[in-house]
Tab-separated table of C-alpha atoms and ligand atoms in Angstrom:
chain	number	residue	atom	x	y	z
O	30	UNK	CA	116.423	96.720	103.663
O	31	UNK	CA	114.530	99.919	103.141
O	32	UNK	CA	111.064	100.930	104.241
O	33	UNK	CA	111.049	104.097	102.169
O	34	UNK	CA	109.142	104.550	98.978
O	35	UNK	CA	110.983	106.032	96.013
O	36	UNK	CA	110.284	109.747	95.392
O	37	UNK	CA	108.081	108.716	92.428
O	38	UNK	CA	106.103	106.291	94.589
O	39	UNK	CA	105.743	108.968	97.260
O	40	UNK	CA	104.405	111.380	94.666
O	41	UNK	CA	102.001	108.737	93.390
O	42	UNK	CA	100.739	108.109	96.933
O	43	UNK	CA	100.179	111.829	97.545
O	44	UNK	CA	98.484	112.350	94.200
O	45	UNK	CA	96.146	109.360	94.544
O	46	UNK	CA	95.323	110.381	98.104
O	47	UNK	CA	94.385	113.859	96.876
O	48	UNK	CA	92.189	112.411	94.140
O	49	UNK	CA	90.498	109.995	96.551
O	50	UNK	CA	89.815	112.741	99.079
O	51	UNK	CA	88.248	114.915	96.404
O	52	UNK	CA	85.617	112.201	95.943
O	53	UNK	CA	85.577	110.699	99.443
O	54	UNK	CA	83.418	108.107	101.139
O	55	UNK	CA	80.190	110.077	100.809
O	56	UNK	CA	80.558	109.899	97.007
O	57	UNK	CA	81.175	106.133	97.208
O	58	UNK	CA	78.127	105.618	99.444
O	59	UNK	CA	75.870	107.867	97.360
O	60	UNK	CA	76.761	105.914	94.223
O	61	UNK	CA	76.166	102.606	95.972
O	62	UNK	CA	72.795	103.701	97.347
O	63	UNK	CA	71.595	105.013	94.001
O	64	UNK	CA	72.735	101.880	92.169
O	65	UNK	CA	75.264	103.835	90.118
O	66	UNK	CA	78.931	103.211	89.462
O	67	UNK	CA	81.924	105.335	90.411
O	68	UNK	CA	82.409	106.264	86.767
O	69	UNK	CA	83.728	109.785	87.377
O	70	UNK	CA	86.396	108.594	89.800
O	71	UNK	CA	87.380	105.667	87.575
O	72	UNK	CA	87.605	107.871	84.493
O	73	UNK	CA	89.682	110.511	86.239
O	74	UNK	CA	91.991	107.922	87.791
O	75	UNK	CA	92.449	106.418	84.325
O	76	UNK	CA	93.187	109.755	82.700
O	77	UNK	CA	95.747	110.544	85.387
O	78	UNK	CA	97.485	107.237	84.691
O	79	UNK	CA	96.735	105.605	88.062
O	80	UNK	CA	94.850	102.611	86.646
O	81	UNK	CA	97.704	101.706	84.347
O	82	UNK	CA	100.649	102.164	86.699
O	83	UNK	CA	101.575	98.473	86.432
O	84	UNK	CA	101.085	98.194	82.655
O	85	UNK	CA	104.181	98.364	80.405
O	86	UNK	CA	104.812	101.785	78.849
O	87	UNK	CA	104.689	100.424	75.282
O	88	UNK	CA	100.995	99.696	75.865
O	89	UNK	CA	100.197	103.068	77.386
O	90	UNK	CA	100.879	102.223	81.020
O	91	UNK	CA	103.180	103.670	83.649
O	92	UNK	CA	105.721	100.847	83.492
O	93	UNK	CA	105.663	100.296	87.255
O	94	UNK	CA	104.810	97.190	89.205
O	95	UNK	CA	102.354	95.799	91.699
O	96	UNK	CA	103.958	98.024	94.346
O	97	UNK	CA	102.589	101.053	92.475
O	98	UNK	CA	99.177	99.485	91.894
O	99	UNK	CA	98.968	98.529	95.582
O	100	UNK	CA	99.621	102.184	96.435
O	101	UNK	CA	96.697	103.207	94.215
O	102	UNK	CA	94.396	100.596	95.784
O	103	UNK	CA	95.403	101.494	99.329
O	104	UNK	CA	95.139	105.251	98.944
O	105	UNK	CA	91.738	105.219	97.260
O	106	UNK	CA	90.467	102.894	100.001
O	107	UNK	CA	92.045	105.105	102.672
O	108	UNK	CA	89.988	107.954	101.218
O	109	UNK	CA	86.847	105.844	101.644
O	110	UNK	CA	86.682	104.549	98.058
O	111	UNK	CA	87.650	100.867	98.077
O	112	UNK	CA	87.231	99.957	94.397
O	113	UNK	CA	87.108	96.199	93.943
O	114	UNK	CA	87.430	96.516	90.179
O	115	UNK	CA	91.003	97.747	90.642
O	116	UNK	CA	91.794	94.245	91.814
O	117	UNK	CA	89.957	92.611	88.943
O	118	UNK	CA	90.816	94.746	85.922
O	119	UNK	CA	94.296	96.292	86.303
O	120	UNK	CA	95.671	93.761	88.801
O	121	UNK	CA	94.370	90.418	87.521
O	122	UNK	CA	93.376	90.959	83.887
O	123	UNK	CA	96.164	93.366	82.909
O	124	UNK	CA	98.832	91.204	84.548
O	125	UNK	CA	97.583	88.046	82.865
O	126	UNK	CA	97.459	89.699	79.445
O	127	UNK	CA	100.819	91.462	79.901
O	128	UNK	CA	102.554	88.284	80.922
O	129	UNK	CA	100.745	85.618	78.926
O	130	UNK	CA	98.587	87.257	76.259
O	131	UNK	CA	99.583	87.243	72.602
O	132	UNK	CA	101.072	90.438	71.189
O	133	UNK	CA	97.784	91.052	69.390
O	134	UNK	CA	95.830	90.658	72.700
O	135	UNK	CA	98.195	93.012	74.490
O	136	UNK	CA	97.824	95.646	71.776
O	137	UNK	CA	94.045	95.257	71.706
O	138	UNK	CA	93.350	95.419	75.429
O	139	UNK	CA	96.171	96.925	77.477
O	140	UNK	CA	95.929	100.557	76.308
O	141	UNK	CA	92.224	100.641	77.215
O	142	UNK	CA	92.886	99.030	80.595
O	143	UNK	CA	95.666	101.564	81.197
O	144	UNK	CA	93.551	104.648	80.535
O	145	UNK	CA	90.447	103.174	82.161
O	146	UNK	CA	88.328	103.254	79.003
O	147	UNK	CA	88.126	99.454	79.100
O	148	UNK	CA	87.429	97.074	81.979
O	149	UNK	CA	87.983	93.334	81.949
O	150	UNK	CA	86.513	91.404	84.863
O	151	UNK	CA	87.465	87.931	85.987
O	152	UNK	CA	85.335	84.804	86.310
O	153	UNK	CA	86.661	81.713	88.006
O	154	UNK	CA	84.227	80.908	90.845
O	155	UNK	CA	81.482	78.382	90.123
O	156	UNK	CA	78.505	77.300	92.221
O	157	UNK	CA	79.506	73.619	92.332
O	158	UNK	CA	83.267	74.072	92.631
O	159	UNK	CA	83.527	76.898	95.190
O	160	UNK	CA	87.019	77.036	96.683
O	161	UNK	CA	87.946	73.827	94.878
O	162	UNK	CA	89.061	75.094	91.491
O	163	UNK	CA	89.958	71.566	90.428
O	164	UNK	CA	86.228	70.953	90.088
O	165	UNK	CA	85.667	73.711	87.539
O	166	UNK	CA	82.871	72.620	85.210
O	167	UNK	CA	82.904	75.365	82.590
O	168	UNK	CA	83.989	73.623	79.417
O	169	UNK	CA	85.503	74.963	76.194
O	170	UNK	CA	84.896	72.838	73.079
O	171	UNK	CA	86.592	73.357	69.740
O	172	UNK	CA	84.327	73.865	66.750
O	173	UNK	CA	86.567	74.204	63.725
O	174	UNK	CA	88.741	77.231	64.410
O	175	UNK	CA	86.318	78.539	66.994
O	176	UNK	CA	85.511	77.786	70.610
O	177	UNK	CA	82.196	77.068	72.310
O	178	UNK	CA	82.022	77.834	76.034
O	179	UNK	CA	79.387	76.445	78.392
O	180	UNK	CA	79.064	76.633	82.145
O	181	UNK	CA	78.075	78.775	85.094
O	182	UNK	CA	79.984	81.277	87.192
O	183	UNK	CA	78.965	83.039	90.379
O	184	UNK	CA	79.789	86.178	92.379
O	185	UNK	CA	81.462	87.732	89.332
O	186	UNK	CA	82.130	91.385	90.100
O	187	UNK	CA	81.533	94.235	87.709
O	188	UNK	CA	80.139	92.381	84.676
O	189	UNK	CA	77.635	95.192	84.124
O	190	UNK	CA	80.378	97.784	83.697
O	191	UNK	CA	82.937	95.720	81.805
O	192	UNK	CA	83.597	95.234	78.116
O	193	UNK	CA	85.002	91.750	78.544
O	194	UNK	CA	85.164	88.996	81.085
O	195	UNK	CA	88.175	86.747	81.420
O	196	UNK	CA	86.608	83.316	81.858
O	197	UNK	CA	88.513	80.396	83.340
O	198	UNK	CA	87.377	77.158	81.705
O	199	UNK	CA	88.706	73.691	81.097
O	200	UNK	CA	88.984	72.174	77.665
O	201	UNK	CA	86.751	69.246	76.801
O	202	UNK	CA	89.532	66.671	76.633
O	203	UNK	CA	90.584	67.679	80.143
O	204	UNK	CA	87.103	67.379	81.627
O	205	UNK	CA	88.302	64.533	83.784
O	206	UNK	CA	91.580	64.262	85.593
O	207	UNK	CA	93.888	67.137	86.471
O	208	UNK	CA	92.707	70.661	85.834
O	209	UNK	CA	94.251	72.140	82.732
O	210	UNK	CA	92.646	75.542	82.684
O	211	UNK	CA	92.261	77.714	79.639
O	212	UNK	CA	91.430	81.408	79.824
O	213	UNK	CA	89.133	83.125	77.339
O	214	UNK	CA	88.468	86.795	76.673
O	215	UNK	CA	84.695	86.939	76.306
O	216	UNK	CA	82.841	90.112	75.274
O	217	UNK	CA	80.154	90.831	77.867
O	218	UNK	CA	77.621	91.212	75.040
O	219	UNK	CA	78.473	87.848	73.429
O	220	UNK	CA	75.504	85.783	72.254
O	221	UNK	CA	74.792	83.006	74.757
O	222	UNK	CA	76.250	84.920	77.736
O	223	UNK	CA	73.558	85.997	80.184
O	224	UNK	CA	73.753	87.287	83.722
O	225	UNK	CA	71.622	87.903	86.747
O	226	UNK	CA	72.529	90.300	89.515
O	227	UNK	CA	72.996	88.830	92.969
O	228	UNK	CA	71.494	90.623	95.946
O	229	UNK	CA	74.497	91.121	98.216
O	230	UNK	CA	74.564	92.628	101.721
O	231	UNK	CA	77.540	94.809	100.832
O	232	UNK	CA	77.134	98.527	100.342
O	233	UNK	CA	79.090	98.973	97.144
O	234	UNK	CA	78.742	100.629	93.753
O	235	UNK	CA	80.168	97.414	92.280
O	236	UNK	CA	77.842	94.452	91.766
O	237	UNK	CA	78.194	90.687	91.730
O	238	UNK	CA	76.559	88.438	89.124
O	239	UNK	CA	75.680	84.901	88.227
O	240	UNK	CA	76.908	84.230	84.695
O	241	UNK	CA	75.435	81.653	82.375
O	242	UNK	CA	77.471	80.587	79.370
O	243	UNK	CA	75.370	78.676	76.905
O	244	UNK	CA	77.458	77.673	73.887
O	245	UNK	CA	79.098	81.075	73.718
O	246	UNK	CA	80.872	81.090	70.361
O	247	UNK	CA	84.318	82.676	70.346
O	248	UNK	CA	86.978	83.165	67.702
O	249	UNK	CA	90.252	81.239	67.993
O	250	UNK	CA	92.076	84.314	69.285
O	251	UNK	CA	89.792	84.598	72.333
O	252	UNK	CA	92.040	82.016	73.982
O	253	UNK	CA	94.619	83.800	76.149
O	254	UNK	CA	98.125	83.038	74.929
O	255	UNK	CA	99.515	81.200	71.942
O	256	UNK	CA	98.303	77.747	72.953
O	257	UNK	CA	96.401	75.808	75.598
O	258	UNK	CA	99.653	75.440	77.518
O	259	UNK	CA	99.449	79.132	78.453
O	260	UNK	CA	96.371	78.495	80.637
O	261	UNK	CA	97.884	77.329	83.911
O	262	UNK	CA	100.750	79.857	84.053
O	263	UNK	CA	98.327	82.602	83.037
O	264	UNK	CA	95.944	81.684	85.842
O	265	UNK	CA	98.758	81.613	88.386
O	266	UNK	CA	100.066	84.954	87.098
O	267	UNK	CA	96.879	86.602	88.297
O	268	UNK	CA	96.961	85.207	91.829
O	269	UNK	CA	99.778	87.189	93.433
O	270	UNK	CA	98.640	90.578	92.077
O	271	UNK	CA	95.111	89.738	93.205
O	272	UNK	CA	96.127	88.906	96.760
O	273	UNK	CA	98.499	91.846	97.118
O	274	UNK	CA	96.108	94.486	95.774
O	275	UNK	CA	93.096	93.199	97.680
O	276	UNK	CA	95.267	93.265	100.803
O	277	UNK	CA	96.231	96.863	100.022
O	278	UNK	CA	92.580	97.768	99.655
O	279	UNK	CA	91.872	96.199	103.045
O	280	UNK	CA	94.733	98.082	104.683
O	281	UNK	CA	93.477	101.344	103.198
O	282	UNK	CA	89.968	100.638	104.453
O	283	UNK	CA	91.356	99.902	107.906
O	284	UNK	CA	93.285	103.173	107.896
O	285	UNK	CA	90.186	105.051	106.811
O	286	UNK	CA	88.065	103.593	109.633
O	287	UNK	CA	90.688	104.214	112.318
O	288	UNK	CA	91.166	107.785	111.130
O	289	UNK	CA	87.404	108.480	111.225
O	290	UNK	CA	87.139	106.999	114.711
O	291	UNK	CA	90.229	108.750	116.058
O	292	UNK	CA	89.006	112.146	114.882
O	293	UNK	CA	85.720	111.512	116.641
O	294	UNK	CA	87.047	110.113	119.930
O	295	UNK	CA	89.650	112.898	120.221
O	296	UNK	CA	86.901	115.541	120.365
O	297	UNK	CA	83.728	113.865	121.659
O	298	UNK	CA	83.097	114.639	125.358
O	299	UNK	CA	80.350	113.038	127.430
O	300	UNK	CA	81.990	112.999	130.914
O	301	UNK	CA	82.755	116.604	131.792
O	302	UNK	CA	85.830	117.892	130.005
O	303	UNK	CA	87.331	114.508	129.090
O	304	UNK	CA	87.283	113.185	125.567
O	305	UNK	CA	86.008	109.647	125.130
O	306	UNK	CA	89.394	108.859	123.583
O	307	UNK	CA	90.981	109.492	126.985
O	308	UNK	CA	89.275	106.309	128.196
O	309	UNK	CA	91.583	103.427	127.425
O	310	UNK	CA	88.612	101.151	126.812
O	311	UNK	CA	88.038	103.325	123.747
O	312	UNK	CA	91.606	104.175	122.698
O	313	UNK	CA	93.276	100.805	123.226
O	314	UNK	CA	91.088	98.846	120.827
O	315	UNK	CA	91.722	101.562	118.231
O	316	UNK	CA	95.460	101.457	118.931
O	317	UNK	CA	95.385	97.655	118.699
O	318	UNK	CA	93.603	97.822	115.360
O	319	UNK	CA	96.129	100.419	114.132
O	320	UNK	CA	98.963	98.013	115.009
O	321	UNK	CA	97.272	95.184	113.081
O	322	UNK	CA	96.744	97.381	110.023
O	323	UNK	CA	100.355	98.563	110.097
O	324	UNK	CA	101.613	94.970	110.368
O	325	UNK	CA	99.492	94.041	107.361
O	326	UNK	CA	100.932	97.008	105.428
O	327	UNK	CA	104.456	95.771	106.102
O	328	UNK	CA	103.581	92.351	104.732
O	329	UNK	CA	101.938	93.923	101.676
O	330	UNK	CA	105.097	95.923	101.017
O	331	UNK	CA	107.202	92.776	101.334
O	332	UNK	CA	104.929	90.786	99.023
O	333	UNK	CA	104.826	93.543	96.397
O	334	UNK	CA	108.600	94.002	96.527
O	335	UNK	CA	109.197	90.266	96.065
O	336	UNK	CA	106.668	90.102	93.246
O	337	UNK	CA	108.173	93.057	91.404
O	338	UNK	CA	111.619	91.467	91.792
O	339	UNK	CA	110.305	88.410	89.929
O	340	UNK	CA	110.456	86.195	93.010
O	341	UNK	CA	107.017	84.694	92.405
O	342	UNK	CA	107.171	81.754	94.815
O	343	UNK	CA	108.242	83.860	97.784
O	344	UNK	CA	105.729	86.508	96.742
O	345	UNK	CA	103.070	83.789	96.840
O	346	UNK	CA	103.737	83.062	100.503
O	347	UNK	CA	104.027	86.732	101.439
O	348	UNK	CA	101.009	87.691	99.337
O	349	UNK	CA	98.811	85.072	100.982
O	350	UNK	CA	99.995	86.140	104.426
O	351	UNK	CA	99.438	89.789	103.552
O	352	UNK	CA	95.935	89.047	102.324
O	353	UNK	CA	95.130	87.106	105.492
O	354	UNK	CA	96.573	89.766	107.798
O	355	UNK	CA	94.880	92.592	105.963
O	356	UNK	CA	91.500	90.869	105.820
O	357	UNK	CA	91.534	90.339	109.574
O	358	UNK	CA	92.919	93.818	110.318
O	359	UNK	CA	90.383	95.607	108.118
O	360	UNK	CA	87.458	93.757	109.675
O	361	UNK	CA	88.790	94.503	113.150
O	362	UNK	CA	89.435	98.170	112.348
O	363	UNK	CA	85.968	98.833	110.951
O	364	UNK	CA	84.213	96.976	113.764
O	365	UNK	CA	86.324	98.771	116.374
O	366	UNK	CA	85.657	102.137	114.731
O	367	UNK	CA	81.898	101.505	114.776
O	368	UNK	CA	82.078	100.702	118.509
O	369	UNK	CA	84.183	103.773	119.283
O	370	UNK	CA	81.655	106.023	117.600
O	371	UNK	CA	78.728	104.570	119.551
O	372	UNK	CA	75.395	105.320	117.915
O	373	UNK	CA	77.095	107.595	115.408
O	374	UNK	CA	78.998	104.535	114.272
O	375	UNK	CA	75.817	103.045	112.868
O	376	UNK	CA	74.764	106.141	110.937
O	377	UNK	CA	75.416	106.672	107.269
O	378	UNK	CA	76.715	110.163	108.012
O	379	UNK	CA	79.805	109.038	109.914
O	380	UNK	CA	80.671	106.539	107.181
O	381	UNK	CA	82.098	103.546	109.004
O	382	UNK	CA	79.238	101.019	109.327
O	383	UNK	CA	78.858	101.477	105.570
O	384	UNK	CA	82.031	99.371	105.240
O	385	UNK	CA	81.006	96.467	107.488
O	386	UNK	CA	79.779	94.294	104.622
O	387	UNK	CA	82.808	94.979	102.458
O	388	UNK	CA	85.374	94.117	105.120
O	389	UNK	CA	83.433	91.019	106.139
O	390	UNK	CA	83.525	89.887	102.509
O	391	UNK	CA	87.267	90.554	102.519
O	392	UNK	CA	87.721	87.563	104.828
O	393	UNK	CA	85.995	85.340	102.246
O	394	UNK	CA	86.994	86.698	98.845
O	395	UNK	CA	88.882	86.431	96.613
O	396	UNK	CA	90.381	83.637	98.668
O	397	UNK	CA	89.025	82.738	102.084
O	398	UNK	CA	91.020	82.918	105.286
O	399	UNK	CA	90.673	79.133	105.653
O	400	UNK	CA	92.172	78.447	102.223
O	401	UNK	CA	95.095	80.734	103.065
O	402	UNK	CA	95.638	78.889	106.337
O	403	UNK	CA	95.556	75.630	104.354
O	404	UNK	CA	98.215	77.068	102.027
O	405	UNK	CA	100.451	78.220	104.879
O	406	UNK	CA	100.047	74.941	106.778
O	407	UNK	CA	101.019	72.953	103.711
O	408	UNK	CA	103.657	75.117	102.041
O	409	UNK	CA	105.276	76.854	105.013
O	410	UNK	CA	104.746	74.387	107.837
O	411	UNK	CA	105.158	71.248	105.737
O	412	UNK	CA	101.872	69.667	106.770
O	413	UNK	CA	100.000	67.124	104.667
O	414	UNK	CA	97.423	68.618	102.356
O	415	UNK	CA	94.155	68.678	104.284
O	416	UNK	CA	91.701	68.581	101.397
B	523	FAD	C1	82.084	90.443	97.211
B	523	FAD	C2	82.571	89.269	96.446
B	523	FAD	C3	83.138	89.478	95.192
B	523	FAD	C4	83.585	88.390	94.440
B	523	FAD	N1	84.084	88.616	93.181
B	523	FAD	C5	84.465	87.556	92.415
B	523	FAD	C6	84.910	87.758	91.077
B	523	FAD	O1	84.945	88.886	90.572
B	523	FAD	N2	85.260	86.672	90.339
B	523	FAD	C7	85.224	85.414	90.843
B	523	FAD	O2	85.570	84.486	90.135
B	523	FAD	N3	84.805	85.184	92.133
B	523	FAD	C8	84.427	86.222	92.903
B	523	FAD	N4	83.994	86.018	94.202
B	523	FAD	C9	83.917	84.644	94.713
B	523	FAD	C10	84.948	84.330	95.799
B	523	FAD	O3	86.207	84.211	95.241
B	523	FAD	C11	84.461	83.053	96.522
B	523	FAD	O4	83.305	83.402	97.257
B	523	FAD	C12	85.510	82.462	97.409
B	523	FAD	O5	86.580	81.953	96.652
B	523	FAD	C13	84.934	81.319	98.268
B	523	FAD	O6	84.227	80.383	97.492
B	523	FAD	P1	82.738	79.970	97.895
B	523	FAD	O7	81.980	81.200	98.145
B	523	FAD	O8	82.213	79.026	96.886
B	523	FAD	O9	82.886	79.235	99.286
B	523	FAD	P2	83.006	77.662	99.567
B	523	FAD	O10	84.125	77.082	98.771
B	523	FAD	O11	81.673	77.048	99.461
B	523	FAD	O12	83.459	77.682	101.094
B	523	FAD	C14	82.559	77.963	102.156
B	523	FAD	C15	83.355	78.016	103.459
B	523	FAD	O13	84.051	76.773	103.656
B	523	FAD	C16	85.439	77.024	103.805
B	523	FAD	N5	86.199	75.953	103.133
B	523	FAD	C17	86.002	75.454	101.881
B	523	FAD	N6	86.910	74.515	101.617
B	523	FAD	C18	87.709	74.401	102.708
B	523	FAD	C19	88.830	73.592	103.064
B	523	FAD	N7	89.368	72.724	102.215
B	523	FAD	N8	89.400	73.780	104.271
B	523	FAD	C20	88.893	74.712	105.139
B	523	FAD	N9	87.825	75.480	104.878
B	523	FAD	C21	87.248	75.337	103.675
B	523	FAD	C22	85.692	78.346	103.107
B	523	FAD	O14	86.835	78.980	103.615
B	523	FAD	C23	84.410	79.113	103.443
B	523	FAD	O15	84.523	79.693	104.717
B	523	FAD	C24	83.516	87.076	94.977
B	523	FAD	C25	82.948	86.881	96.238
B	523	FAD	C26	82.482	87.951	96.961
B	523	FAD	C27	81.868	87.696	98.318
């Protein structure tokens, strides 16, 4: 067992950290407040190869794994730039296409995902189905060689800055009975695809949308994979990378908040010469949060290592646990940091309350803490399925 990164991974961590710090949280907040995207950071990260670290080299990527992508997610978040689209585009979409796309789909999309010139977002959630993906109502109908997609999706991140959206649908003949999902690569400017922006209480340069698919006509090769049988494995292929990278982003956010708070409490003095950090009522909650974040990081490392070793089932358990632990730790860390900073904690300037919405959402999305506990109860503890 080793807890050390390889020299290459260490270099990647240092380099991404340096890039993230050059932009920093004030950049992230300014973009969010002005309704702009973090285009400069995304473009630079793409050019430096950080967005494609997990994409095979033959398609322009770095040839690494989810361990490397988790490092990128964590370090940008630790610099105050938690980019949700890293989870959606390189983690989910690139993994699905690498593992289950046709050769033509890989050639068409992976180089652009690797250098950041292309983004593919991911749409599974629906208003009626919610956490119950078996109730998905978006239907794909064959029309000759083509497909017609109809349905509604909600909370879909980044549609306004993406070229394509990977839509999870069910085929018409599977509209009843067990879910047999099919994934489609849909251009965001396709006729019949409309969107409306949701007003979210999350300070973020990335937006969520309702998507309406009204007989969106797609060519035969919009279907991910060679046949409809690719759908279920392709969908599952995206889950572990999603959980692991979102967990890494949470851990990075937690680190960021604890660092901001620790800097402040180590110097702020309101009782004579003593720093407020010398009061254990201030330092212990921060230390407790630091322990929780570090525990989550260990689980992320385990999950990523298992995933990269091809041990998908074990990675599923570890990835869910990592996502749960990180979601809780990040929310605790940011809340604790706000408290430790007192009034300053609620200002924009000190840059911690600006993350409250994001870390709160991290306990709901992309999979809620309750659904993870259901998974652990059933698959680890052997309990009957509760839903
Ligand atoms: C910021 C943000 C970004 C998102 N981005 C995307 C995206 O890009 N693409 C996408 O497809 N989706 C996205 N989502 C959607 C997200 O994945 C869902 O919100 C999440 O899966 C929960 O579904 P729901 O909101 O419908 O909640 P519901 O399913 O309605 O659940 C509501 C509550 O009930 C609990 N609950 C439900 N069922 C059970 C059960 N069986 N046992 C115990 N508790 C249960 C849930 O845990 C939750 O607390 C995003 C959401 C947010 C907030």
